């Protein structure tokens, strides 16, 4: 059961990464080239059909994986790079900073990523960057809270006290003892946040708030499809999103179970 | 009265954050690039005309005065008037807000109605295939974008089966039955997705309860597995669920825009996107403030709910 | 016929069937008190949970448990639940977590009546206050309206004991009922248990790691080691003339008074090498 989670997760996320990597060097057709066949059905050579303009769906799907992964990576990087240091500082005992941050992150935590994205897009124009920043900022509190909680756990250990008593500087304790100990948990959180970022990006793309029209994205492919005449053109990118989100989500769950075998036995 | 004191403390924090948030929103909107007068008149307009318009709209006065005017107006329910249409913002927001509130207000309780039995079942049956199946199902639901599910449901129920109309929204004041038939699919979409999401928290909460000593005490007292879990698990599970539901409501207030787009419903989110597109900043400012206020209000209510659910917090220590 | 008859009871856990209780046999007459002694991890609590039918789902149970002529291992949850809390009840080790934090203790105690009998709200409340009073909770009415976090550990354990005695059960299982309490409270709670069990003439399975404690309230003692019952007999007999080397070790470590000043305190390993058992 637990192994199954990990295997499905690996397959799902692996497929997306593979599609993105292959699309860098090869796609069946030029994803932005208009072929003669509009509204093509799912037959050779356009195995996943063509869209209203006659562009090859399979190729666009593969290129779309790039945007999906790029936004996911950027958003998680932003969230982790800001959230983790803040969380560790607060967890190591910056009292006033902690109180201010707690309030700030409460508000941020409650603010929907979509609202941020709409505001950012209206200020800077919609692009992959604004989508990533908006999702990233909205995810900061998740990492901050997680890092704070696990830092507090580490800081209550005796070996930290030993290090403090022996005069080890705080920065050294943070880098040598705290970070390595909370890293596995943060990794699992990153996988979960990654899948949530993919889902959020798909939503933004659907609203036209992510990559510009010229870049294929799964969300926009779904939106542009005419599901009355060509249902498969909406279903295919939709399934791609589900596979990606579920893949990374299960990957995180699977790794967590693997890292924490106690969870398997007790319950 | 420690309960009252704890509640008052939270009220103070709530009012404080609303004020800070209003200032931040005001400043952000002011900092947005693009002069609204310039945009309105078009690129070719003469600088004099632009200045005249700026003066007319009061944009030439100091920021701080405009902020307090805006704040004071809102306290009287006046969110200002749209630059473009000249209409009061309130009259634009109200009908849109009603649509969004209906969607959110219907889907949250219904998704709890789906999530609690689902989570209860998959927690109790987690070692059986039936529990694992429900759990797997909720994983799929968690990964399902609402707009994709919305499209799928439309294809099945509106296009293929023809049970529900897929066209324009009808306000409830015009025809209750027509309104209801148009709300079924959007609400069903949200309920399925939110239900799966919440079911995971419900499941985790109940699994925690199953390992608690007080559950063992309840069993030793003569409760059967299921009834004991409902009786002694529900409140305890709810303590972890309330926060999630609160966050869920806040994210849905804006997130409903996706559902509104799929089903062509004139809600608050689509108003916001339209206003951003046309640079109608007074509307943007009003809608954002309203949303943020709602989010903070929900947070406040969640805090109050905790005082009610968890007697340990009533001492006012927290 | 005995009140409780456990025959060849084996319990194992998980996919690897790790055996934690190995062919345990014991029986209890009505009103009899049996002390069940062993180190932590020896399988004491598993035995108690097995009798109560509260083992986790991944446990495999073999053998038979007959209580009041009924085979417990074959009962459905619904039928078994009707016995729990009425004829067979339990006092747990950890009073701090044994009560539902979101419910007033009076209501929790009242559930024991509501679950097994039909009575009026008034009568139930009266019964709860009466029994709270009996277990030495002053201001029973105020205590009944308190939440668990408002009570001390000793008070909570008294509530738990009151709940266990609520329906005058034929048998009470006590799983280290005083271990989590302060030393002074321990003595009081122990004598309370002693009195109350005698008062309703309930049989008792008293689980502890402390042979000395057990001998103060139990007439008979069984010693468990590594999932096997290695010795059983009357308390005096086990204390005076232990047959199994592990028991001898327990007795020696429990009688610290007998140690000559200046000599080393005995440890169990002086008497018993766990490796020779494997």
Tab-separated table of C-alpha atoms in Angstrom, chain C residues 102-207:
chain	number	residue	atom	x	y	z
C	102	UNK	CA	-13.983	18.684	25.149
C	103	UNK	CA	-16.602	17.189	27.461
C	104	UNK	CA	-17.471	17.872	31.087
C	105	UNK	CA	-16.438	14.918	33.252
C	106	UNK	CA	-19.939	14.585	34.682
C	107	UNK	CA	-21.359	14.031	31.218
C	108	UNK	CA	-18.653	11.511	30.390
C	109	UNK	CA	-19.391	9.596	33.562
C	110	UNK	CA	-23.129	9.786	32.878
C	111	UNK	CA	-22.583	8.064	29.532
C	112	UNK	CA	-21.787	4.848	31.402
C	113	UNK	CA	-25.300	4.877	32.779
C	114	UNK	CA	-27.003	6.034	29.608
C	115	UNK	CA	-25.270	3.391	27.518
C	116	UNK	CA	-26.369	0.471	29.643
C	117	UNK	CA	-29.627	1.459	31.317
C	118	UNK	CA	-32.660	3.600	30.724
C	119	UNK	CA	-32.947	6.203	33.438
C	120	UNK	CA	-34.062	9.769	33.810
C	121	UNK	CA	-31.604	12.634	33.534
C	122	UNK	CA	-32.208	13.470	37.183
C	123	UNK	CA	-31.490	9.968	38.416
C	124	UNK	CA	-28.380	9.766	36.272
C	125	UNK	CA	-27.025	12.995	37.612
C	126	UNK	CA	-27.712	11.874	41.162
C	127	UNK	CA	-25.934	8.596	40.600
C	128	UNK	CA	-22.891	10.385	39.109
C	129	UNK	CA	-22.624	12.767	42.033
C	130	UNK	CA	-23.127	9.947	44.508
C	131	UNK	CA	-20.316	7.881	43.045
C	132	UNK	CA	-18.025	10.912	42.659
C	133	UNK	CA	-18.599	11.501	46.327
C	134	UNK	CA	-17.801	7.888	47.126
C	135	UNK	CA	-14.426	7.957	45.351
C	136	UNK	CA	-13.453	10.927	47.500
C	137	UNK	CA	-14.107	13.799	45.121
C	138	UNK	CA	-15.168	16.745	47.305
C	139	UNK	CA	-17.835	19.039	45.890
C	140	UNK	CA	-19.006	16.296	43.553
C	141	UNK	CA	-21.458	18.590	41.822
C	142	UNK	CA	-18.791	21.157	40.970
C	143	UNK	CA	-16.399	18.476	39.760
C	144	UNK	CA	-19.085	17.021	37.522
C	145	UNK	CA	-19.410	20.381	35.795
C	146	UNK	CA	-15.660	20.721	35.260
C	147	UNK	CA	-13.676	19.942	32.134
C	148	UNK	CA	-10.801	17.482	32.516
C	149	UNK	CA	-8.142	20.209	32.183
C	150	UNK	CA	-9.584	21.930	35.251
C	151	UNK	CA	-8.849	18.909	37.466
C	152	UNK	CA	-5.604	17.598	38.954
C	153	UNK	CA	-4.138	14.241	37.951
C	154	UNK	CA	-5.367	12.608	41.154
C	155	UNK	CA	-8.875	14.012	40.674
C	156	UNK	CA	-8.974	12.793	37.116
C	157	UNK	CA	-7.902	9.310	38.144
C	158	UNK	CA	-10.671	9.290	40.739
C	159	UNK	CA	-13.115	10.224	37.982
C	160	UNK	CA	-11.805	7.347	35.874
C	161	UNK	CA	-12.175	4.959	38.830
C	162	UNK	CA	-15.683	6.254	39.457
C	163	UNK	CA	-16.537	5.571	35.834
C	164	UNK	CA	-15.142	2.040	36.075
C	165	UNK	CA	-17.223	1.323	39.193
C	166	UNK	CA	-20.374	3.050	37.951
C	167	UNK	CA	-22.315	-0.104	37.044
C	168	UNK	CA	-20.999	-2.342	39.850
C	169	UNK	CA	-18.999	-4.487	37.409
C	170	UNK	CA	-18.133	-8.122	38.098
C	171	UNK	CA	-14.539	-7.445	37.145
C	172	UNK	CA	-12.276	-4.398	36.892
C	173	UNK	CA	-8.992	-4.401	35.030
C	174	UNK	CA	-6.542	-1.884	36.492
C	175	UNK	CA	-3.625	-1.094	34.195
C	176	UNK	CA	-0.939	0.584	36.327
C	177	UNK	CA	-3.575	2.880	37.821
C	178	UNK	CA	-1.182	4.744	40.103
C	179	UNK	CA	2.029	4.894	38.074
C	180	UNK	CA	1.389	8.354	36.654
C	181	UNK	CA	0.479	9.886	40.019
C	182	UNK	CA	2.547	11.590	42.725
C	183	UNK	CA	3.720	9.306	45.534
C	184	UNK	CA	1.307	10.758	48.131
C	185	UNK	CA	-1.664	10.586	45.787
C	186	UNK	CA	-0.633	7.062	44.794
C	187	UNK	CA	-1.155	5.677	48.282
C	188	UNK	CA	-4.583	7.312	48.596
C	189	UNK	CA	-5.799	6.124	45.222
C	190	UNK	CA	-4.555	2.614	45.963
C	191	UNK	CA	-6.436	2.339	49.255
C	192	UNK	CA	-9.506	3.819	47.566
C	193	UNK	CA	-9.370	1.099	44.921
C	194	UNK	CA	-8.902	-1.509	47.626
C	195	UNK	CA	-11.993	-0.329	49.498
C	196	UNK	CA	-14.226	0.193	46.521
C	197	UNK	CA	-13.436	-3.134	44.887
C	198	UNK	CA	-14.263	-4.829	48.152
C	199	UNK	CA	-17.411	-2.714	48.433
C	200	UNK	CA	-18.908	-4.052	45.188
C	201	UNK	CA	-17.130	-7.399	45.516
C	202	UNK	CA	-15.584	-7.039	42.076
C	203	UNK	CA	-12.836	-9.281	40.822
C	204	UNK	CA	-9.721	-7.430	39.771
C	205	UNK	CA	-6.862	-7.948	37.398
C	206	UNK	CA	-4.236	-5.531	38.685
C	207	UNK	CA	-1.433	-4.885	36.240
